[in-house]
XYZ file of C-alpha atoms in Angstrom:
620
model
C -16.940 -2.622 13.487
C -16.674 0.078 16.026
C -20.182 2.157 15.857
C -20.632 5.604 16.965
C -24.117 7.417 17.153
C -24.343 9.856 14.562
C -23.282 13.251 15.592
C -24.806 16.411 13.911
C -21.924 19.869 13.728
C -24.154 23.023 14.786
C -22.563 25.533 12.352
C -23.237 29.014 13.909
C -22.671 32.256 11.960
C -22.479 34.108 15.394
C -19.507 33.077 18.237
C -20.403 32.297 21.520
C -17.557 34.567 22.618
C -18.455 37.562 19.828
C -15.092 37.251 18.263
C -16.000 35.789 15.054
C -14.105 34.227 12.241
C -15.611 34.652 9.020
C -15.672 31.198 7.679
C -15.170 30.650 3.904
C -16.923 28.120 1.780
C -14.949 26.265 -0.422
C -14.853 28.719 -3.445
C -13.768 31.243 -1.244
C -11.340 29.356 0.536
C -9.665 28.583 -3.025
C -9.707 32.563 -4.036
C -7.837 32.904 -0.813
C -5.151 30.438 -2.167
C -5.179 32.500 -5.621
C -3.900 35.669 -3.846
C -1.466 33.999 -2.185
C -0.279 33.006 -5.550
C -0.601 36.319 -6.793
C 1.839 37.948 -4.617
C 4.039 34.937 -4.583
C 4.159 33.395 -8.193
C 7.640 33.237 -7.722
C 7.443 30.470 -5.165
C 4.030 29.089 -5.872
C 1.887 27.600 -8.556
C -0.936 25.273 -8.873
C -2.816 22.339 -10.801
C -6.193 20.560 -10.561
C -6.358 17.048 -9.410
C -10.287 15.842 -10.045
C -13.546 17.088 -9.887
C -16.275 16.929 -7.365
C -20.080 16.828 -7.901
C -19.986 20.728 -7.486
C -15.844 21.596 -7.614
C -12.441 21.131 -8.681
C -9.735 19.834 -6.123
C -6.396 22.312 -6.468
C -2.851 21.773 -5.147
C -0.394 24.106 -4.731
C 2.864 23.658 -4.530
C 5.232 25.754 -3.057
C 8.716 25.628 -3.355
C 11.858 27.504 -3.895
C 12.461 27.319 -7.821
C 15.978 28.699 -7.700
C 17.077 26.259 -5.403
C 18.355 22.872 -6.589
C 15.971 20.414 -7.361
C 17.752 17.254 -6.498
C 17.970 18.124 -2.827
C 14.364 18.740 -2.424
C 12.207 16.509 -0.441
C 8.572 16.289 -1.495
C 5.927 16.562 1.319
C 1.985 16.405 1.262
C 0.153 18.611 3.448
C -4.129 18.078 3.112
C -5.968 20.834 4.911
C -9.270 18.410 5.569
C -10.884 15.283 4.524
C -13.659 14.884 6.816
C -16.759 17.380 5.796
C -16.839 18.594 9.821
C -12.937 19.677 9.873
C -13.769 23.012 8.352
C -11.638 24.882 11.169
C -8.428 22.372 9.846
C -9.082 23.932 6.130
C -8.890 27.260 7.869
C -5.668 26.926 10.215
C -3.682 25.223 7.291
C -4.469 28.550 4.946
C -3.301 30.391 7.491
C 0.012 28.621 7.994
C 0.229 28.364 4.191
C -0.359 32.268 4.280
C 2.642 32.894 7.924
C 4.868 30.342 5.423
C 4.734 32.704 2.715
C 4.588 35.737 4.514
C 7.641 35.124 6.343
C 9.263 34.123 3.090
C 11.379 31.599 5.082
C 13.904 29.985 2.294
C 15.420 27.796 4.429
C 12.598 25.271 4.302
C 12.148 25.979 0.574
C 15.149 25.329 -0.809
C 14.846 22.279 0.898
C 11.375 21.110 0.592
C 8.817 21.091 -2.438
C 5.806 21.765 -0.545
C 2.213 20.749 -2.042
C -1.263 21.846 -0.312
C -4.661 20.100 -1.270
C -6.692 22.921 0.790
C -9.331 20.421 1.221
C -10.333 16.657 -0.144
C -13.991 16.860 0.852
C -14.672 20.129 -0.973
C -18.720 19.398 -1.198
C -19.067 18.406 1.841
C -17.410 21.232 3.574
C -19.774 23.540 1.477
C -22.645 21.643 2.667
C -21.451 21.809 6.399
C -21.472 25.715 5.856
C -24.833 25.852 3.760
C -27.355 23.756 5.594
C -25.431 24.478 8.850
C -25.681 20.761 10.427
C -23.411 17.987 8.370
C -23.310 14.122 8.967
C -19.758 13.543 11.349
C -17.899 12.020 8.349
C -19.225 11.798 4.863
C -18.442 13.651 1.762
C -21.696 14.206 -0.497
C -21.896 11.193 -2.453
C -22.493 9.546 1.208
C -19.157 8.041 1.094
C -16.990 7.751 3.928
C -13.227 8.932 2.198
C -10.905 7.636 5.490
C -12.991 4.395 4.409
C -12.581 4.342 0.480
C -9.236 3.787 -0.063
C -7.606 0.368 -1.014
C -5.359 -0.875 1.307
C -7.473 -3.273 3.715
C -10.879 -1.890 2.679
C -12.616 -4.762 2.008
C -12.587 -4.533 6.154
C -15.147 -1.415 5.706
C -18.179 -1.490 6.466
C -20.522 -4.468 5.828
C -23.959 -3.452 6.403
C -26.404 -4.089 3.918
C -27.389 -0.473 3.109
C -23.860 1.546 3.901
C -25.072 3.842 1.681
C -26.975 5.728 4.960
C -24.428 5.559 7.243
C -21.168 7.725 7.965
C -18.974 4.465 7.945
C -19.839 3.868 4.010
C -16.690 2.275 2.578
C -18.453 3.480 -0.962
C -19.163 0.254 -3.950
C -14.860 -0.554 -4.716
C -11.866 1.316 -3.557
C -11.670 4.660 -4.853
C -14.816 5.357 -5.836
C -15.429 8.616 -4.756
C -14.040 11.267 -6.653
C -12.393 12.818 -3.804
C -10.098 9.829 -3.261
C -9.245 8.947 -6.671
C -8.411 12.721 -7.429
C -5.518 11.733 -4.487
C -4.674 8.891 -6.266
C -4.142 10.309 -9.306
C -2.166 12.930 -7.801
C 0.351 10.102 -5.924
C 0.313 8.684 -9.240
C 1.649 11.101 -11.507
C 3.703 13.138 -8.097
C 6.828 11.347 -5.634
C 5.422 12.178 -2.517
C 7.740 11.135 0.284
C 6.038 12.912 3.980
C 2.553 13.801 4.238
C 0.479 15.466 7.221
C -3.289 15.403 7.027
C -5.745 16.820 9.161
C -8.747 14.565 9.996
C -10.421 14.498 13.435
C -11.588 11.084 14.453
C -14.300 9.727 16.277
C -12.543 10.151 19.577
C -12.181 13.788 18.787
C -8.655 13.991 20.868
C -5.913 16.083 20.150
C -3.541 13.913 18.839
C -0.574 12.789 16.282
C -1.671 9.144 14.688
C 0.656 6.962 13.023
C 0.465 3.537 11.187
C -0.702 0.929 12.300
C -1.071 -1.550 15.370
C -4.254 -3.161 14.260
C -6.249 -4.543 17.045
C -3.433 -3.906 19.419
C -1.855 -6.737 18.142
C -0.080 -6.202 14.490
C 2.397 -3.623 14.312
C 4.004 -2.080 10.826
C 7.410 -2.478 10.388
C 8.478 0.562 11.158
C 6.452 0.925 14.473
C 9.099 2.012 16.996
C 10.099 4.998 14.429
C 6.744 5.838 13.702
C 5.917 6.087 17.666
C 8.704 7.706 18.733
C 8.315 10.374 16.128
C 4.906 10.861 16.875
C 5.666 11.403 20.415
C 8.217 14.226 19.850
C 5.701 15.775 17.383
C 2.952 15.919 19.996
C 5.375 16.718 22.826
C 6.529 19.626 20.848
C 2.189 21.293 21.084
C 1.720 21.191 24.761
C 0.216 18.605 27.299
C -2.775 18.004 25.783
C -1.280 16.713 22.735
C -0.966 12.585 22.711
C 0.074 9.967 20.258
C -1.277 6.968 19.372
C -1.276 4.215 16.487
C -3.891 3.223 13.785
C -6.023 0.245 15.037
C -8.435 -0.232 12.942
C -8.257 -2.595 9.089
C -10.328 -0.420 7.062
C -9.086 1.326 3.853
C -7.901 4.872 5.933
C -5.749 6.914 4.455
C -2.577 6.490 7.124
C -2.556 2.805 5.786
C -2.802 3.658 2.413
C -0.275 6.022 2.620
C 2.273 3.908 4.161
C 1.463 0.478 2.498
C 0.723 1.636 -1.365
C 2.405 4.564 -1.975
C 5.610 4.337 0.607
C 5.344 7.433 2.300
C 5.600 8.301 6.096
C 2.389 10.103 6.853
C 1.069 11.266 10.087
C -2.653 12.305 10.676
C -3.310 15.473 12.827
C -6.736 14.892 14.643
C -7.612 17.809 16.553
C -10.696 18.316 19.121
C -14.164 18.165 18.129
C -15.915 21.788 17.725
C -20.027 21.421 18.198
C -19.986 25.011 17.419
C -17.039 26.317 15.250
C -15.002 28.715 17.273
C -13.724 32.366 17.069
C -11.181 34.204 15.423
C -8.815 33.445 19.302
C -9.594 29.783 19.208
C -8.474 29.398 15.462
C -5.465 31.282 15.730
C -4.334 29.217 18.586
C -5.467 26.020 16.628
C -3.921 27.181 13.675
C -0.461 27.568 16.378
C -0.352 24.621 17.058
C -0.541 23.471 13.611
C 2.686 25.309 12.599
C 4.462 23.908 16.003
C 3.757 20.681 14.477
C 4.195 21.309 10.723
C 7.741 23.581 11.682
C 8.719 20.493 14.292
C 8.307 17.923 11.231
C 10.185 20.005 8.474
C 13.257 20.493 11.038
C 13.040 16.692 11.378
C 13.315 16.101 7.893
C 15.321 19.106 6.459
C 17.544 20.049 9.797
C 17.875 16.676 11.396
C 20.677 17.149 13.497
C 19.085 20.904 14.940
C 16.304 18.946 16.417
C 16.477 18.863 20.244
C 15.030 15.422 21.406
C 15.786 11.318 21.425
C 14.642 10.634 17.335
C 15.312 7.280 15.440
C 18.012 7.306 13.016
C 17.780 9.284 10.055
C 18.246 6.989 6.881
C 18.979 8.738 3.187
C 19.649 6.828 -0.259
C 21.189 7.994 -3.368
C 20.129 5.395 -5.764
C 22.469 5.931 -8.811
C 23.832 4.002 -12.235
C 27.626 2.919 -11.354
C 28.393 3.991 -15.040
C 26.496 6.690 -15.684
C 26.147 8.151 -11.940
C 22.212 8.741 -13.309
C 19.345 8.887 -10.721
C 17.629 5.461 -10.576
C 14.436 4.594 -8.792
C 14.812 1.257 -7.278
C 12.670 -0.984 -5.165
C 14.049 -0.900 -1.475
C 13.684 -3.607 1.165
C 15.336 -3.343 4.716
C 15.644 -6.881 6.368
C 13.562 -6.688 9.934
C 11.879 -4.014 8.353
C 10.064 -5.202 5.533
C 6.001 -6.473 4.672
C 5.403 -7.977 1.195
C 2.622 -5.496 1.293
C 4.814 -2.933 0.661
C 3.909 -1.685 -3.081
C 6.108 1.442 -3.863
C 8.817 1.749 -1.221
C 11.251 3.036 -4.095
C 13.884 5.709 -4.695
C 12.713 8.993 -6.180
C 12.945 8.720 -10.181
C 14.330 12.165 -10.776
C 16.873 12.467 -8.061
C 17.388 8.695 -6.851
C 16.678 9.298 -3.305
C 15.108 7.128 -0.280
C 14.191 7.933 2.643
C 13.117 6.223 6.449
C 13.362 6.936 9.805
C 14.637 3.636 11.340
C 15.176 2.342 15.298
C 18.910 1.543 16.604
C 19.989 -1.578 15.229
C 22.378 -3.509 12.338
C 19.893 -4.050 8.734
C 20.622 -5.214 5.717
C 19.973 -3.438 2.758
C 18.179 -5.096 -0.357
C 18.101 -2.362 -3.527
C 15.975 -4.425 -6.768
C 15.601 -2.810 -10.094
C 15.186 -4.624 -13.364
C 18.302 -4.667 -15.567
C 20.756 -3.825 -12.521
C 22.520 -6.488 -10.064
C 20.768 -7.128 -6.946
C 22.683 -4.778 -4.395
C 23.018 -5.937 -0.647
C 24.652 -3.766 1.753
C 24.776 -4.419 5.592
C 24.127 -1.154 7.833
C 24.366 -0.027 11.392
C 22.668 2.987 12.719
C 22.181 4.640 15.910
C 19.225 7.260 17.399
C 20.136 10.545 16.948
C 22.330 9.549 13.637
C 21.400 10.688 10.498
C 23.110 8.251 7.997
C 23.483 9.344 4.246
C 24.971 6.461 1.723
C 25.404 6.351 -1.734
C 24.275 3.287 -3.667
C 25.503 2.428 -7.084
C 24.027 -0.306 -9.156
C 25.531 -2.423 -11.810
C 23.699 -2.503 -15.106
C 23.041 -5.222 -16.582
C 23.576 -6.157 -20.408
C 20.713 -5.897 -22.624
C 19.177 -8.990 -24.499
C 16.424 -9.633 -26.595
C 14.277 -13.088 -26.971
C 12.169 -14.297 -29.927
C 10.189 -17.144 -29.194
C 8.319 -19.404 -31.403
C 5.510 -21.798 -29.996
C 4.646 -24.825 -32.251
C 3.270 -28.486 -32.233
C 3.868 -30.556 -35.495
C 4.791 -27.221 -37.200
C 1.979 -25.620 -35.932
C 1.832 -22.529 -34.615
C 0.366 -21.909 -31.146
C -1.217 -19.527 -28.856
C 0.141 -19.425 -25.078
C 0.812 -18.053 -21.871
C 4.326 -17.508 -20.851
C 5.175 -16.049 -17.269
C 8.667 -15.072 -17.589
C 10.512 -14.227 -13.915
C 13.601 -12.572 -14.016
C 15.529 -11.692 -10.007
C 11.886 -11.666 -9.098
C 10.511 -9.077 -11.794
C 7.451 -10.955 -13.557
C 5.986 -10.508 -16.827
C 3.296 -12.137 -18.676
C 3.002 -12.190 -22.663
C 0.895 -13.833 -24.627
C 2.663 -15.642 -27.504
C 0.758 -16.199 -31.097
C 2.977 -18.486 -32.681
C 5.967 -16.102 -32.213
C 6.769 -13.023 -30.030
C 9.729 -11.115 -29.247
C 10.689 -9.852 -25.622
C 13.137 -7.050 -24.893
C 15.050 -8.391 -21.422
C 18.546 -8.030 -19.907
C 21.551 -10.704 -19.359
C 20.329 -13.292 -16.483
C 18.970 -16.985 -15.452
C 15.533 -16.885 -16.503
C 12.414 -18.738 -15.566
C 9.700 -19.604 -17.917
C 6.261 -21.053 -17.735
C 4.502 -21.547 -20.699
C 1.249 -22.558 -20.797
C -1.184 -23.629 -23.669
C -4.573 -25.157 -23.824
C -4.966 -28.582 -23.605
C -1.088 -29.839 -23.747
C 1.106 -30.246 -21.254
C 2.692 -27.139 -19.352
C 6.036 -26.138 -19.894
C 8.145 -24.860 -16.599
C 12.390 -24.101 -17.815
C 15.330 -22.407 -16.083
C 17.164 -20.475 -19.010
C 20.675 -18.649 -19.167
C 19.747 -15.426 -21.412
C 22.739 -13.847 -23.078
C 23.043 -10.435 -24.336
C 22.110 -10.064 -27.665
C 19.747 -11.702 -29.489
C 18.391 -15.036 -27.873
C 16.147 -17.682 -29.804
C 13.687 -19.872 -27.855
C 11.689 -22.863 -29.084
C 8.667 -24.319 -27.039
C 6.917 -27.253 -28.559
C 4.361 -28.748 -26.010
C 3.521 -32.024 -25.731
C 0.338 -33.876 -24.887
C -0.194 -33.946 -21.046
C -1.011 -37.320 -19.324
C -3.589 -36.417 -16.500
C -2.506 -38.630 -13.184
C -4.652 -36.711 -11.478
C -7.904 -34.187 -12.587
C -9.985 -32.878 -10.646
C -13.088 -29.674 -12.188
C -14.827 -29.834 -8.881
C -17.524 -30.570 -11.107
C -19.832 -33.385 -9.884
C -17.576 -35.122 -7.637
C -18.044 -35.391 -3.920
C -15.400 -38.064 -2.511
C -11.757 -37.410 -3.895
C -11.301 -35.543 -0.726
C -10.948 -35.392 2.965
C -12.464 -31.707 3.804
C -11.878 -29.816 6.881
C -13.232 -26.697 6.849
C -16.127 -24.965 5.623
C -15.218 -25.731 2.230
C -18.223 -25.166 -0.575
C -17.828 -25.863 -4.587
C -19.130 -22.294 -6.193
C -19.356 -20.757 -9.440
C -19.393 -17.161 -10.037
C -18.333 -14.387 -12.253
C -14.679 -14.595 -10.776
C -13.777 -17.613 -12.790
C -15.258 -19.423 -15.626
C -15.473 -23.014 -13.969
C -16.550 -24.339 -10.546
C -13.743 -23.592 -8.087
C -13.586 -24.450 -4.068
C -13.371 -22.145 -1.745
C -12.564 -21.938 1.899
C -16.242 -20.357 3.020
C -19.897 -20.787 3.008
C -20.505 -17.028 2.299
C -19.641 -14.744 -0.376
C -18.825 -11.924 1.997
C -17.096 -13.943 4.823
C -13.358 -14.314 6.458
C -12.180 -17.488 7.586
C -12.208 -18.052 11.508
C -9.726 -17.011 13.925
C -7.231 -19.538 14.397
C -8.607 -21.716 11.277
C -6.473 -24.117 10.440
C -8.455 -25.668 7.186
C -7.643 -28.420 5.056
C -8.730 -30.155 1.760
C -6.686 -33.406 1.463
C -6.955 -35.982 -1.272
C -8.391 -39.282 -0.039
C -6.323 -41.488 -1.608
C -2.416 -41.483 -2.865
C -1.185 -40.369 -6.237
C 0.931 -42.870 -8.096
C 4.148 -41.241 -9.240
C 5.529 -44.567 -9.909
C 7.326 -44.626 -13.451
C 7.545 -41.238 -14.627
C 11.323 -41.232 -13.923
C 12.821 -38.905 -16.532
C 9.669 -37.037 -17.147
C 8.331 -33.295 -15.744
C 5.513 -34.023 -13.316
C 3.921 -31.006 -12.350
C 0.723 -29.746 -10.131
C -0.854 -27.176 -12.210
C -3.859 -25.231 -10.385
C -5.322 -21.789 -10.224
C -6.069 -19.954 -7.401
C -7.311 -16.963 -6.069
C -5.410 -15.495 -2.478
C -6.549 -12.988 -0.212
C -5.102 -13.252 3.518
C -3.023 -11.543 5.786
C 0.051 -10.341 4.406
C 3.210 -12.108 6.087
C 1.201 -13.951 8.585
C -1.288 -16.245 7.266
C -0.264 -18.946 4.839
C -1.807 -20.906 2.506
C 0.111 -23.415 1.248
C 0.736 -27.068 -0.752
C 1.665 -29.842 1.244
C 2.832 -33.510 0.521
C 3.282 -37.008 2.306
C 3.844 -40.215 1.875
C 1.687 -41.398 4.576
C -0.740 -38.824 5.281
C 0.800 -38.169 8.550
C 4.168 -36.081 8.018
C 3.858 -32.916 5.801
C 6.094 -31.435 3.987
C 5.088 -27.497 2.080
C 6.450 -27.480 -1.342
C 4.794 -23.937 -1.834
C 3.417 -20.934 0.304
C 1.753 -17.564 -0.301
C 0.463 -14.879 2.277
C -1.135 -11.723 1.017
C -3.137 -10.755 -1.933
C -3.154 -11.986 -5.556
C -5.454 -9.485 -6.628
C -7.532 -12.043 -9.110
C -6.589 -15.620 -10.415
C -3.323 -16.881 -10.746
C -2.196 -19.685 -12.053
C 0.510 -22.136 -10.508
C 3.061 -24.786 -11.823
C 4.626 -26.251 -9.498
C 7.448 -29.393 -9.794
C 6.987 -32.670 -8.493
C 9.922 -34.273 -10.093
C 11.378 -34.868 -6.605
C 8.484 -37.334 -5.569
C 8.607 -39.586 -8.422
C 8.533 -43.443 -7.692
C 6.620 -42.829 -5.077
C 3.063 -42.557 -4.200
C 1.901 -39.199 -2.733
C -1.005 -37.391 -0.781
C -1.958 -33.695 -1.236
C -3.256 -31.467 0.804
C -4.179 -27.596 0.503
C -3.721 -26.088 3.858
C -4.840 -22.486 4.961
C -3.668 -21.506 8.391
C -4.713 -18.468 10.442
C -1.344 -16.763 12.149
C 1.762 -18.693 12.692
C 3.209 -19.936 15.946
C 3.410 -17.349 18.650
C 1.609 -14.685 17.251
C -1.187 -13.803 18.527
C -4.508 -13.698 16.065
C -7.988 -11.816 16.042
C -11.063 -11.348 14.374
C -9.962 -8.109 12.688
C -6.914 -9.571 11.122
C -8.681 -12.633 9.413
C -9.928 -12.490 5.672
C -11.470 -13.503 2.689
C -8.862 -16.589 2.455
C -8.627 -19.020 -0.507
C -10.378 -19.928 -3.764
């Protein structure tokens, strides 16, 4: 990782220039906010989010409450994170306080506006107190732009993090400053945020996700860039724009990946010795040329007077009903499976996404409705609003019953429906509320043989009967005490740990470790399977693993052969399982045959470039 030397902030209570700005500590900055609420209760309120060691995070939202709610866009604004960005808590009151002021309506009727004055509340008081502050951590010695979840096992990895300003903290949100934000995107649609954090380069500039390494762009790159260019276009010269490089649980990523909002981060210049009333209210300027710019973008598209990528706006509804319905929303060419929440607003059904010139296809998912697919075309400049109606499906319910020689029995069942998974746990019987729709179900029970079926559910009521058999092992393998069933290449090691209550292989010697650029490891069985005579019966590979690799770029996958020379992938998986899965997968095709395996994980795939940043943990 990148390394910095750590940079002490002179605080000084006098200006070099004599002009001073009285500086508030947190408290005070809050009672600010309160008197703003005060005069303006009619467009303002607020909440608490979480709790520091020494104070309570607020939002407030502003909006216009007479206005209609189901045109409103919700946007984000975070006056600091980093403990040193006390002038960017400052210039975001003060916009908060010209907003209100200037009581302009035409952004609240439009907008539902919410303000976390700052997210490092304890450390901006200790900036102020003691008058010197470490560049970047919060009190608990945490790094927030480094706790978040999204890639931040890519933190730092020194032994003691706990003394330096790039502490990623023990496990993702574990500071309270970051999980009172994620409890706040939890329980709030939050479509557009702008956050102020200076980074270590302490330019003036509009960041944007991500281009990691200078190699992996997000989806939505070209969008992202060209809006960030307008935005910092729109300050002055100074002003540049630039991409997130860097895999390492920030915010931007976070933002973008998890939670499916279009954030940009506001990094201003770095102040050894905080400035004077002039420089603030110049900073605090160029804030609202950027904050005004953005909301015009968003609320007054067509107004705004430069080259933009299209304007994209969903209205998710029930073709029945006409009710709101949040949806899961994937635009071909402009997708990751990383994507978590990229969804239509619950309450009002609406999706938004700035998008580059060019023909998609639209992909709208939601349990109990028809898939919907939809071919668009959009142009720069265009903003393009379309209506989406869904087709419910019919309701149906399931009992199932699980029994062996009228036995009852406890199981597993994985039940997929248009790619929606759930997992129950069957005790003898169970029932399952569902909708009309081919079904997949994998059962499994200890000690007999798996059960993997393709199933037509009806509306109504449904009965299913699984009665397992005894499994015939062709093949077992507990990594336990064997050493030549396989053909290794790789830094494969047999392990046991708390992650799994067996002996499991993995891909690498250390605990800690990613596998090599350009790795291209392989665990192949040393002899052929027999699959000769099992015509007529289910032959499956059942295994569990545990995934953790690039997202859409590096594979892992199940091969076969009949000569251990020409493979053939009958599965493959890029991305994250987030713990131990297990797999069924069919063989039936191979049978009469005899058949080598191999498990295969690949870094990058062909003619895309790879890098040390972008490898990880890889494959138990």
């Amino acid at each position: 990782m990148k390394k910095i030397a750590l940079l002490w902030l002179l605080l000084c209570s006098i200006s070099l220039w004599g002009n001073e700005y009285n500086y508030p500590n947190y408290s005070q900055l809050i009672n600010q906010y309160e008197q703003l609420l005060l005069q303006n209760n009619e467009l303002m309120n607020s909440f608490d989010i979480g709790n520091t060691s020494n104070n309570t995070i607020k939002v407030y939202k502003i909006t216009n409450e007479n206005s209609a709610e189901i045109n409103k866009k919700n946007i984000l604004i975070i006056g600091n994170i980093y403990a040193k960005d006390i002038v960017e808590a400052n210039i975001s009151y003060l916009w908060t306080q010209d907003l209100l002021q200037n009581n302009n309506l035409s952004y609240l009727d439009n907008l539902n506006i919410y303000i976390i004055p700052s997210l490092n509340p304890d450390g901006m008081d200790t900036s102020l107190q003691t008058q010197n502050s470490l560049l970047l951590t919060n009190n608990e010695g945490i790094n927030i732009n480094r706790n978040f979840s999204f890639n931040w096992i890519h933190g730092n990895s020194d032994e003691d993090n706990t003394q330096n300003q790039y502490n990623k903290g023990e496990y993702p949100y574990s500071s309270n400053e970051a999980l009172a934000l994620q409890n706040f995107l939890n329980n709030y649609k939050i479509e557009f945020c702008l956050f102020n954090m200076t980074d270590e380069l302490a330019q003036n500039q509009v960041k944007f996700p991500y281009k990691w390494a200078e190699i992996r762009e997000s989806p939505d790159f070209n969008a992202f860039n060209k809006l960030a260019q307008n935005t910092a276009n729109i300050v002055n010269n100074n002003w540049i724009h630039n991409p997130n490089t860097e895999r390492n649980g920030n915010l931007l990523d976070e933002l973008y990946v998890n939670y499916g909002i279009i954030p940009f981060q506001l990094s201003f210049g770095f102040h050894y010795v905080l400035p004077d009333e002039n420089e603030v209210i110049q900073q605090k300027n160029y804030l609202t040329s950027i904050i005004n710019h953005f909301f015009d973008t968003i609320v007054n598209y067509e107004s705004v007077d430069n080259t933009k990528p299209g304007f994209l706006e969903l209205n998710i509804v029930d073709n029945n009903t006409l009710q709101n319905i949040e949806a899961n929303v994937s635009i071909d060419g402009l997708h990751t499976t990383a994507f978590q929440n990229n969804k239509s607003n619950a309450e009002n059904g609406m999706y938004y996404r700035f998008i580059s010139e060019g023909t998609y296809y639209l992909i709208i998912e939601k349990k109990g409705y028809e898939t919907h697919y939809q071919q668009i075309s959009i142009n720069e400049n265009q903003h393009l609003y379309q209506q989406i109606q869904l087709q419910a499906k019919e309701p149906a319910n399931i009992h199932f019953e699980v029994s062996q020689d009228n036995q009852a029995l406890s199981s597993i069942l994985y039940i997929n429906l248009d790619g929606f998974e759930d997992i129950i746990t069957i005790d003898g019987s169970a029932s399952y509320e569902t909708f009309e729709g081919q079904h997949e179900f994998t059962l499994f029970t200890q000690s007999l043989a798996p059960i993997k079926k393709s199933i037509y559910i009806r509306p109504g009521t449904n009965n299913i009967h699984f009665e397992p058999a005894y499994t015939n092992h062709i093949f077992y393998e507990d990594f336990e005490g064997t050493c030549c069933l396989w053909i290794m290449n790789g830094p494969w090691l047999v392990v046991s740990d708390s992650t799994h209550n067996s002996y499991f292989i993995k891909d690498s010697y250390s605990d800690t470790g990613f596998y090599d650029v350009n790795a291209d490891y392989t665990l192949e069985i040393s002899a052929p399977l027999s699959l000769i005579g099992y015509t007529g019966q289910d032959v499956f590979l059942s295994f569990e693993h545990s995934v953790y690799t690039e997202w859409d770029n590096d594979y892992v996958t199940i091969e076969v052969s009949y000569d251990a020379i020409n493979w053939n992938p009958i599965f493959k998986y890029a991305g994250n399982t987030k713990g131990w899965r297990h797999e069924l997968i069919s063989l039936n095709n191979f049978v009469e045959n005899d058949l080598f395996l191999r498990f295969r994980l690949k870094d990058g795939i062909e003619d895309y470039a790879n890098h040390p940043m972008l490898t990880d943990p890889g494959w138990k």
